[in-house]
Amino acid sequence: MHKAENLNIVIIGNGIAGSTAALRLSKEKHCNVWMVSEETTYPYARTALMYVFMGHVHENDVKLHNDDVWMKSNIHLIQSKVDRINRLDQNIMLQNGHVLYYDKLIIATGSVPNALPYYGEANHSFHRLYHWSDLIAINERVKKGVKSAVIVGGGLIGVELAEMLLSRNIIVTMLVREASFWNTVLPPQESALINRHLLAHGINLILNDELLSASGGEMNFNLVTKKGRELHCNFVAETIGVSPNILFLKNSGLESDKGILVDEFLKTSDENIYAIGDCAQLRQYNTYRRATEAVWYTARSMGETVANTILGESNPYKQGIWFNSAKFFDVEYQIYGHVPNVDDQGFYSLFWQHDTKPKSIRIVFDEETSVVGFNLLGIRYRQSVCEKWIKDKENLREVISNLSLANFDPEFYTEYESNILSQYNERFGGDVKSTSKRSLRKVLQFLNKSKRD
Ligand SMILES: Cc1cc2nc3c(=O)[nH]c(=O)nc-3n(C[C@H](O)[C@H](O)[C@H](O)COP(=O)(O)OP(=O)(O)OC[C@H]3O[C@@H](n4cnc5c(N)ncnc54)[C@H](O)[C@@H]3O)c2cc1C
């Protein structure tokens, strides 16, 4: 392929970041879009892999588009691995021997799961959960009659895997280095709540310990922890986080750190190369945000931004207000804005948790009593409402008295906002009463109102 008159755009990776950019760019006649991916021919929701395994949804349900999407959008998909980028000649080398020339190159290669230290042969049989092929491998192994599993690592993917294995009646041990589950993100009370919840689900949760050695393989492992515990199991998974997938760029000369360094337009150190999604690292990022963020909506939003940039718009990528959601078995988790996991000078919080059920509400505020964050377990809050309060730097008193506007649980669920309200009154010696009840009309009125009204 030679450089054409039209804009030749090559995208490496067809995940949510790459495919979002491809679909937008392909709408423009002058853009000739090539997409290279070593994985499946279609993007799918990694977030829903667990539900395929548990039989809640079919493989087709997690595909983001119909199978003929590329053909219909005039996107040329090549299934191969990219080995190398030749910046001087503006081309990429594929493992299948082909060379593709680009005018603009978008790198959207996602993450790679972090690996445990090498203990020997046993490592070769460890499982991970990232790609579709990982799911197939887990399923194949489980079908061989796995009775007990050890998951090394205590993050969101580890919990998903634990739920998957429990659904097949497998005894699950989670080996977690931290003193409390996911305490690198969750404040102590929420982290303790999740510890209890995992134990209640029958997980053998080992905290404050880590793997020292592993032997065996296939279906029989002998693990020893640093504290001397011996664990025997048929299945081992390593879920110790992910890192930007950039190893193949080692000799490209592109500036990188943990990820590929990009400016606010997602442009790398090369004029004609962009990086988006999990593999990108922002040179400048907002306070309380991170330079690399391996989350779905960030990847999608970067895909949109980069396409617009290439099409000549000059709107930089905006991180906006942080949010994330996940599930610890049946307990939903949502975070909006800044919720420090440890004491953070100048930030305070009101926190309530249910006496017996896994439910909690945390509202974080600063020294001016402006609300900066929400952390919810087992209770759903509306993103639009929470974001507006945070964006408007709304006063805690105002938020507390209107808190039911945020509640997004089904109508017949119990409301717990009065508990936080009493806490507020107690702490600040106030007499705040709830001024709004849950009603969609009121929510819409609130969202349409500007702070100055
Ligand atoms: C099990 C799981 C659950 C998750 N749950 C959530 C969740 O609940 N909420 C949330 O926000 N996020 C979640 N995430 C994270 C989210 O899925 C990712 O942030 C998102 O998919 C990243 O998209 P991406 O397009 O940047 O990368 P990817 O989806 O990883 O796509 C990159 C693509 O590039 C291809 N590629 C890589 N290198 C090469 C190469 N050299 N040559 C050719 N092709 C290459 C890869 O094969 C891959 O298909 C989850 C992730 C996992 C694994």
Coordinates of C-alpha atoms and ligand atoms in Angstrom, one line a residue:
M1 CA 0.0 0.0 0.0
H2 CA 1.3 3.4 -0.9
K3 CA 0.5 6.8 0.5
A4 CA -2.8 7.9 -1.1
E5 CA -4.0 11.4 -1.7
N6 CA -6.7 10.9 0.9
L7 CA -5.8 10.8 4.5
N8 CA -4.6 7.4 5.3
I9 CA -5.4 6.6 8.9
V10 CA -4.1 3.5 10.6
I11 CA -5.4 2.4 14.0
I12 CA -3.7 -0.2 16.1
G13 CA -6.2 -2.0 18.3
N14 CA -10.0 -2.4 17.8
G15 CA -11.1 -2.2 21.5
I16 CA -13.5 0.5 22.6
A17 CA -10.9 3.3 22.1
G18 CA -9.8 2.2 18.6
S19 CA -13.2 1.3 17.2
T20 CA -14.8 4.5 18.5
A21 CA -12.2 6.5 16.6
A22 CA -12.5 4.3 13.5
L23 CA -16.2 4.6 13.3
R24 CA -16.2 8.4 13.6
L25 CA -13.4 8.9 11.1
S26 CA -14.9 6.5 8.5
K27 CA -17.9 8.8 8.2
E28 CA -15.6 11.3 6.3
K29 CA -15.1 10.5 2.7
H30 CA -11.5 11.7 2.6
C31 CA -10.5 9.3 5.4
N32 CA -9.2 5.9 4.5
V33 CA -9.4 3.9 7.7
W34 CA -7.3 0.8 8.4
M35 CA -7.6 -1.0 11.7
V36 CA -5.2 -3.7 12.9
S37 CA -5.9 -6.0 15.8
E38 CA -4.5 -9.2 17.0
E39 CA -7.6 -10.1 19.0
T40 CA -11.2 -10.8 17.9
T41 CA -12.5 -9.2 14.7
Y42 CA -15.1 -7.3 16.7
P43 CA -14.8 -5.2 19.9
Y44 CA -16.7 -6.6 22.9
A45 CA -17.5 -5.3 26.4
R46 CA -14.7 -6.7 28.5
T47 CA -16.8 -5.4 31.4
A48 CA -19.3 -8.2 30.6
L49 CA -17.0 -11.1 30.1
M50 CA -18.0 -12.5 33.5
Y51 CA -21.7 -12.7 32.5
V52 CA -20.9 -14.8 29.5
F53 CA -19.1 -17.3 31.7
M54 CA -21.9 -17.3 34.2
G55 CA -24.4 -17.9 31.4
H56 CA -26.4 -14.7 32.0
V57 CA -25.7 -13.4 28.4
H58 CA -24.7 -15.0 25.2
E59 CA -21.3 -14.2 23.4
N60 CA -23.2 -12.2 20.8
D61 CA -24.7 -9.9 23.5
V62 CA -21.4 -8.5 24.5
K63 CA -20.3 -7.6 21.0
L64 CA -20.5 -3.8 20.6
H65 CA -21.6 -3.9 17.0
N66 CA -23.0 -6.2 14.3
D67 CA -20.4 -8.4 12.6
D68 CA -20.7 -6.5 9.3
V69 CA -20.0 -3.1 10.9
W70 CA -16.5 -2.7 9.4
M71 CA -17.6 -3.6 5.9
K72 CA -20.6 -1.3 6.1
S73 CA -18.5 1.5 7.5
N74 CA -15.7 1.0 4.9
I75 CA -13.1 0.3 7.6
H76 CA -10.4 -2.2 6.5
L77 CA -9.8 -4.6 9.4
I78 CA -6.6 -6.6 9.4
Q79 CA -6.2 -9.3 12.0
S80 CA -2.5 -9.4 12.9
K81 CA -0.1 -8.2 15.5
V82 CA 1.8 -5.0 14.9
D83 CA 5.5 -5.7 15.6
R84 CA 7.0 -2.3 15.0
I85 CA 6.5 1.3 14.0
N86 CA 8.8 2.9 11.5
R87 CA 8.3 6.6 12.1
L88 CA 10.8 7.7 9.5
D89 CA 8.9 6.0 6.7
Q90 CA 5.5 6.4 8.4
N91 CA 4.6 2.8 8.3
I92 CA 4.0 -0.1 10.6
M93 CA 5.2 -3.7 10.3
L94 CA 2.7 -6.5 10.8
Q95 CA 3.5 -9.9 12.0
N96 CA 1.9 -11.3 8.9
G97 CA 4.7 -9.6 6.9
H98 CA 2.6 -6.7 5.6
V99 CA 3.6 -3.1 5.8
L100 CA 1.0 -0.3 6.2
Y101 CA 1.7 3.3 5.5
Y102 CA 0.0 6.0 7.4
D103 CA -0.6 9.8 7.3
K104 CA -2.0 9.6 10.8
L105 CA -1.4 6.7 13.2
I106 CA -3.6 6.0 16.3
I107 CA -2.2 3.6 18.9
A108 CA -5.1 2.1 20.9
T109 CA -3.4 -1.1 22.2
G110 CA -5.0 -1.2 25.7
S111 CA -3.4 -2.9 28.7
V112 CA -1.6 -6.0 29.6
P113 CA -2.3 -7.8 32.9
N114 CA 0.5 -7.6 35.4
A115 CA 2.4 -10.8 36.0
L116 CA 3.5 -12.3 39.3
P117 CA 7.2 -13.0 39.7
Y118 CA 8.4 -16.2 38.0
Y119 CA 8.3 -19.1 40.4
G120 CA 9.0 -21.8 37.8
E121 CA 6.9 -24.1 35.6
A122 CA 3.8 -23.4 37.7
N123 CA 3.5 -19.9 36.3
H124 CA 2.7 -21.3 32.8
S125 CA -0.6 -22.6 34.1
F126 CA -1.7 -19.4 35.9
H127 CA -4.8 -17.7 34.5
R128 CA -5.7 -14.1 33.8
L129 CA -8.8 -12.3 32.9
Y130 CA -8.4 -9.7 30.2
H131 CA -8.9 -11.1 26.7
W132 CA -11.7 -13.2 25.2
S133 CA -9.1 -16.0 24.9
D134 CA -8.6 -15.8 28.7
L135 CA -12.2 -16.5 29.2
I136 CA -12.1 -19.5 27.0
A137 CA -9.0 -20.8 28.8
I138 CA -10.7 -20.4 32.2
N139 CA -13.8 -22.2 31.0
E140 CA -11.8 -25.1 29.6
R141 CA -9.8 -25.5 32.8
V142 CA -12.8 -25.3 35.0
K143 CA -14.6 -27.9 32.9
K144 CA -11.8 -30.4 33.8
G145 CA -13.1 -30.5 37.3
V146 CA -11.6 -27.6 39.3
K147 CA -12.7 -27.9 42.9
S148 CA -10.6 -25.2 44.5
A149 CA -9.0 -22.0 43.3
V150 CA -6.6 -19.3 44.6
I151 CA -6.9 -15.9 43.2
V152 CA -3.8 -13.8 43.8
G153 CA -4.7 -10.1 44.0
G154 CA -7.5 -8.1 45.4
G155 CA -8.9 -5.7 42.8
L156 CA -12.1 -5.5 40.8
I157 CA -11.1 -8.1 38.3
G158 CA -10.2 -10.5 41.1
V159 CA -13.7 -10.1 42.6
E160 CA -15.3 -10.7 39.2
L161 CA -13.3 -13.9 38.8
A162 CA -14.2 -15.0 42.3
E163 CA -17.9 -14.6 41.5
M164 CA -17.5 -16.5 38.3
L165 CA -15.8 -19.4 40.0
L166 CA -18.2 -19.5 42.9
S167 CA -21.0 -19.8 40.4
R168 CA -19.5 -23.1 39.4
N169 CA -19.3 -24.3 43.0
I170 CA -15.6 -23.9 43.3
I171 CA -14.0 -23.1 46.6
V172 CA -12.3 -19.7 46.3
T173 CA -9.4 -18.3 48.2
M174 CA -8.3 -14.7 47.6
L175 CA -4.8 -13.9 48.6
V176 CA -4.5 -10.2 49.1
R177 CA -1.3 -8.3 49.9
E178 CA -3.1 -5.3 51.5
A179 CA -4.4 -5.4 55.1
S180 CA -7.9 -4.8 53.8
F181 CA -9.6 -5.4 50.5
W182 CA -8.9 -2.7 47.8
N183 CA -7.8 -0.3 50.5
T184 CA -5.6 1.4 47.9
V185 CA -8.9 2.9 46.6
L186 CA -11.6 2.4 49.2
P187 CA -11.6 4.3 52.5
P188 CA -11.2 2.0 55.6
Q189 CA -14.9 1.7 56.4
E190 CA -15.9 0.7 52.9
S191 CA -13.0 -1.6 52.5
A192 CA -13.9 -3.3 55.8
L193 CA -17.5 -3.6 54.6
I194 CA -16.3 -5.4 51.5
N195 CA -14.1 -7.7 53.5
R196 CA -17.1 -8.8 55.5
H197 CA -19.2 -9.1 52.3
L198 CA -16.6 -11.4 50.6
L199 CA -16.5 -13.6 53.7
A200 CA -20.3 -13.7 53.8
H201 CA -20.2 -15.0 50.2
G202 CA -17.9 -17.9 51.3
I203 CA -14.7 -16.5 50.0
N204 CA -11.7 -17.6 52.0
L205 CA -10.2 -14.1 52.2
I206 CA -6.5 -14.0 53.2
L207 CA -5.3 -10.4 53.9
N208 CA -1.9 -9.1 54.6
D209 CA -0.1 -11.9 52.9
E210 CA 1.4 -12.6 49.5
L211 CA 2.7 -15.4 47.4
L212 CA 6.2 -16.6 48.0
S213 CA 6.5 -19.7 45.9
A214 CA 4.4 -21.9 43.6
S215 CA 5.0 -25.4 42.3
G216 CA 3.0 -28.0 40.4
G217 CA 0.9 -26.9 37.4
E218 CA -2.1 -27.8 35.3
M219 CA -4.6 -29.0 37.9
N220 CA -2.5 -29.3 41.0
F221 CA -0.7 -26.4 42.7
N222 CA 1.2 -26.1 45.9
L223 CA 1.5 -22.5 47.0
V224 CA 3.3 -21.1 49.9
T225 CA 2.8 -17.6 51.2
K226 CA 5.2 -15.2 52.8
K227 CA 3.6 -15.9 56.2
G228 CA 4.1 -19.6 55.7
R229 CA 0.6 -20.6 54.7
E230 CA 0.4 -23.6 52.4
L231 CA -2.4 -23.6 49.9
H232 CA -3.2 -26.6 47.6
C233 CA -5.6 -26.0 44.7
N234 CA -6.5 -26.9 41.2
F235 CA -6.6 -23.4 39.7
V236 CA -4.5 -20.2 40.2
A237 CA -5.3 -16.8 38.8
E238 CA -3.2 -13.7 38.9
T239 CA -5.2 -10.5 39.1
I240 CA -2.7 -8.0 40.2
G241 CA -3.7 -5.0 38.0
V242 CA -2.9 -4.0 34.5
S243 CA -0.3 -1.8 32.8
P244 CA -0.3 0.1 29.5
N245 CA 0.4 -2.2 26.6
I246 CA 3.4 -0.5 25.0
L247 CA 6.3 -3.0 25.0
F248 CA 6.2 -3.3 21.2
L249 CA 7.0 0.4 20.9
K250 CA 10.3 0.1 22.7
N251 CA 12.5 1.0 19.7
S252 CA 10.0 3.5 18.2
G253 CA 11.6 6.6 19.8
L254 CA 8.1 7.7 21.0
E255 CA 8.3 9.3 24.4
S256 CA 6.8 7.1 27.0
D257 CA 6.7 6.6 30.8
K258 CA 4.2 4.1 32.1
G259 CA 2.1 4.7 29.0
I260 CA 2.6 6.6 25.8
L261 CA 2.9 10.2 26.7
V262 CA 0.3 12.4 25.0
D263 CA -0.7 16.1 25.1
E264 CA -4.2 17.4 25.6
F265 CA -5.1 16.6 22.0
L266 CA -3.8 13.0 22.6
K267 CA -0.9 13.6 20.3
T268 CA 2.4 11.8 21.1
S269 CA 5.9 13.2 20.7
D270 CA 5.4 12.5 17.0
E271 CA 3.2 15.0 15.0
N272 CA 1.5 12.2 13.2
I273 CA 0.9 9.7 15.9
Y274 CA -1.8 9.7 18.6
A275 CA -2.4 7.4 21.6
I276 CA -5.7 6.7 23.2
G277 CA -7.4 4.5 25.8
D278 CA -5.6 2.4 28.4
C279 CA -2.2 2.7 26.7
A280 CA -2.1 6.5 26.8
Q281 CA -0.6 8.6 29.6
L282 CA -1.6 12.3 29.8
R283 CA 1.3 14.6 30.3
Q284 CA -1.0 17.0 32.2
Y285 CA -4.0 15.8 34.1
N286 CA -6.5 17.2 36.5
T287 CA -6.1 17.3 40.3
Y288 CA -7.5 14.1 41.8
R289 CA -7.3 12.3 38.4
R290 CA -4.6 10.1 37.1
A291 CA -2.3 10.3 34.1
T292 CA -3.3 6.8 33.0
E293 CA -6.9 5.6 33.6
A294 CA -7.8 2.1 32.6
V295 CA -11.6 2.6 32.4
W296 CA -14.1 2.1 29.7
Y297 CA -15.6 5.6 29.4
T298 CA -12.1 7.2 29.3
A299 CA -11.1 5.0 26.4
R300 CA -14.4 5.8 24.5
S301 CA -14.1 9.5 25.1
M302 CA -10.5 9.6 24.0
G303 CA -11.6 7.7 20.8
E304 CA -14.1 10.5 20.1
T305 CA -11.6 13.3 20.9
V306 CA -8.8 11.9 18.7
A307 CA -11.2 11.5 15.7
N308 CA -12.4 15.1 16.1
T309 CA -8.8 16.3 16.4
I310 CA -7.7 14.6 13.2
L311 CA -10.8 16.0 11.5
G312 CA -9.5 19.5 12.4
E313 CA -11.4 20.4 15.6
S314 CA -9.4 21.9 18.3
N315 CA -11.2 20.7 21.4
P316 CA -8.8 19.2 23.9
Y317 CA -9.6 16.0 25.8
K318 CA -11.4 16.8 29.0
Q319 CA -11.1 14.4 31.9
G320 CA -14.2 15.8 33.6
I321 CA -15.3 14.6 37.0
W322 CA -14.0 11.1 37.9
F323 CA -16.6 8.4 38.2
N324 CA -16.4 4.7 38.3
S325 CA -18.8 1.9 39.1
A326 CA -18.3 -1.8 39.8
K327 CA -19.8 -4.7 41.7
F328 CA -18.7 -6.7 44.6
F329 CA -21.0 -9.7 44.0
D330 CA -24.5 -8.1 44.6
V331 CA -23.1 -4.9 46.1
E332 CA -22.9 -2.1 43.6
Y333 CA -20.2 0.5 44.0
Q334 CA -20.1 4.0 42.6
I335 CA -17.7 6.8 43.1
Y336 CA -18.1 10.4 41.9
G337 CA -15.3 13.0 42.3
H338 CA -12.6 13.0 44.9
V339 CA -12.9 10.4 47.7
P340 CA -9.5 9.9 49.3
N341 CA -8.8 6.4 50.7
V342 CA -6.7 7.7 53.5
D343 CA -6.8 11.0 55.5
D344 CA -6.2 13.8 53.0
Q345 CA -5.5 17.2 54.5
G346 CA -8.3 19.6 54.0
F347 CA -11.0 17.0 53.2
Y348 CA -13.6 15.6 55.5
S349 CA -16.5 13.3 55.2
L350 CA -19.9 12.4 56.4
F351 CA -20.2 8.6 56.4
W352 CA -23.2 6.4 57.2
Q353 CA -23.4 2.6 56.9
H354 CA -26.3 0.3 57.6
D355 CA -26.1 -1.8 60.8
T356 CA -26.7 -5.1 59.1
K357 CA -26.8 -4.7 55.3
P358 CA -23.9 -3.9 53.0
K359 CA -24.9 -0.3 52.3
S360 CA -23.1 2.9 52.9
I361 CA -23.0 6.5 51.8
R362 CA -20.0 8.8 52.0
I363 CA -20.0 12.5 51.1
V364 CA -16.7 14.2 51.0
F365 CA -16.3 18.0 51.4
D366 CA -13.5 20.5 51.7
E367 CA -12.6 23.3 54.1
E368 CA -15.2 25.6 52.6
T369 CA -17.8 22.8 53.1
S370 CA -18.1 22.5 49.3
V371 CA -18.9 19.0 48.3
V372 CA -16.1 17.2 46.3
G373 CA -17.1 13.6 46.2
F374 CA -19.5 10.7 46.8
N375 CA -18.9 7.1 47.5
L376 CA -21.8 4.6 47.5
L377 CA -22.0 1.0 48.3
G378 CA -25.3 -0.9 47.8
I379 CA -27.2 2.4 47.1
R380 CA -27.4 4.0 43.6
Y381 CA -26.9 7.7 43.1
R382 CA -27.5 9.6 39.9
Q383 CA -24.3 10.5 38.1
S384 CA -25.8 13.7 36.6
V385 CA -26.9 15.1 40.0
C386 CA -23.7 14.2 41.8
E387 CA -21.6 15.7 39.0
K388 CA -23.5 18.9 39.0
W389 CA -23.1 19.4 42.7
I390 CA -19.4 18.7 42.4
K391 CA -18.9 21.0 39.4
D392 CA -20.9 23.8 41.1
K393 CA -18.9 23.3 44.3
E394 CA -22.2 23.1 46.0
N395 CA -22.4 23.7 49.8
L396 CA -22.7 20.6 51.9
R397 CA -25.9 22.0 53.6
E398 CA -27.6 22.4 50.3
V399 CA -26.6 19.0 49.1
I400 CA -27.7 17.3 52.3
S401 CA -31.1 18.9 52.3
N402 CA -31.7 17.8 48.6
L403 CA -29.9 14.5 48.8
S404 CA -33.0 12.5 47.7
L405 CA -32.6 14.1 44.3
A406 CA -29.5 12.0 43.8
N407 CA -31.1 8.7 44.9
F408 CA -31.5 6.4 41.9
D409 CA -32.7 3.2 43.6
P410 CA -36.0 1.8 42.4
E411 CA -39.0 3.7 43.9
F412 CA -40.0 1.0 46.4
Y413 CA -36.5 0.8 48.0
T414 CA -35.9 2.2 51.4
E415 CA -34.3 5.7 51.4
Y416 CA -31.4 6.2 53.8
E417 CA -30.7 9.9 53.2
S418 CA -32.3 10.9 56.6
N419 CA -29.4 9.1 58.4
I420 CA -26.8 11.3 56.7
L421 CA -29.0 14.4 57.4
S422 CA -29.1 13.6 61.1
Q423 CA -25.4 13.2 61.1
Y424 CA -25.0 16.6 59.4
N425 CA -27.2 18.2 62.0
E426 CA -25.4 16.6 64.9
R427 CA -22.0 17.5 63.6
F428 CA -22.7 21.1 62.5
G429 CA -25.4 21.8 65.1
G430 CA -27.9 22.5 62.3
D431 CA -31.6 21.9 61.9
V432 CA -31.6 21.0 58.2
K433 CA -34.7 19.2 57.0
S434 CA -35.0 17.4 53.7
T435 CA -36.5 19.8 51.2
S436 CA -37.0 17.5 48.3
K437 CA -38.5 14.1 47.8
R438 CA -37.5 11.7 45.0
S439 CA -39.3 12.7 41.8
L440 CA -38.1 12.7 38.3
R441 CA -39.7 16.1 37.6
K442 CA -37.7 17.6 40.5
V443 CA -34.5 16.0 39.3
L444 CA -35.0 17.5 35.8
Q445 CA -35.8 20.9 37.2
F446 CA -32.7 20.7 39.3
L447 CA -30.5 19.7 36.4
N448 CA -31.8 22.5 34.2
K449 CA -31.2 25.1 36.8
S450 CA -27.9 27.0 36.7
K451 CA -26.2 27.9 40.0
R452 CA -27.1 31.6 39.5
D453 CA -30.9 31.0 39.2
Ligands
LIG1 C1 -12.5 -8.3 33.0 C2 -12.5 -6.8 32.9 C3 -13.5 -6.1 33.5 C4 -13.6 -4.7 33.3 N1 -14.6 -4.0 33.9 C5 -14.7 -2.7 33.8 C6 -15.8 -1.9 34.3 O1 -16.7 -2.5 35.0 N2 -15.8 -0.6 34.1 C7 -14.8 0.1 33.4 O2 -14.9 1.3 33.3 N3 -13.7 -0.6 32.9 C8 -13.7 -1.9 33.1 N4 -12.6 -2.6 32.5 C9 -11.6 -1.8 31.8 C10 -12.0 -1.6 30.4 O3 -12.5 -2.7 29.8 C11 -10.8 -1.0 29.6 O4 -10.4 0.2 30.2 C12 -11.1 -0.8 28.1 O5 -11.6 -2.0 27.5 C13 -9.8 -0.3 27.4 O6 -10.1 -0.1 26.1 P1 -9.0 0.1 25.0 O7 -9.7 0.2 23.7 O8 -8.1 1.1 25.5 O9 -8.1 -1.3 25.0 P2 -8.5 -2.8 24.7 O10 -9.9 -3.1 24.9 O11 -7.5 -3.6 25.5 O12 -8.2 -2.9 23.2 C14 -6.9 -3.0 22.7 C15 -6.8 -3.9 21.5 O13 -5.6 -3.7 20.8 C16 -5.1 -5.0 20.4 N5 -3.6 -4.9 20.4 C17 -2.8 -4.7 21.4 N6 -1.5 -4.7 21.0 C18 -1.5 -5.0 19.6 C19 -0.5 -5.1 18.6 N7 0.8 -5.0 18.9 N8 -0.9 -5.4 17.4 C20 -2.3 -5.5 17.1 N9 -3.2 -5.3 18.0 C21 -2.9 -5.1 19.3 C22 -5.6 -5.9 21.5 O14 -5.6 -7.2 21.1 C23 -6.9 -5.4 21.8 O15 -7.9 -5.9 21.1 C24 -12.5 -4.0 32.6 C25 -11.5 -4.7 32.1 C26 -11.5 -6.1 32.2 C27 -10.3 -6.9 31.6

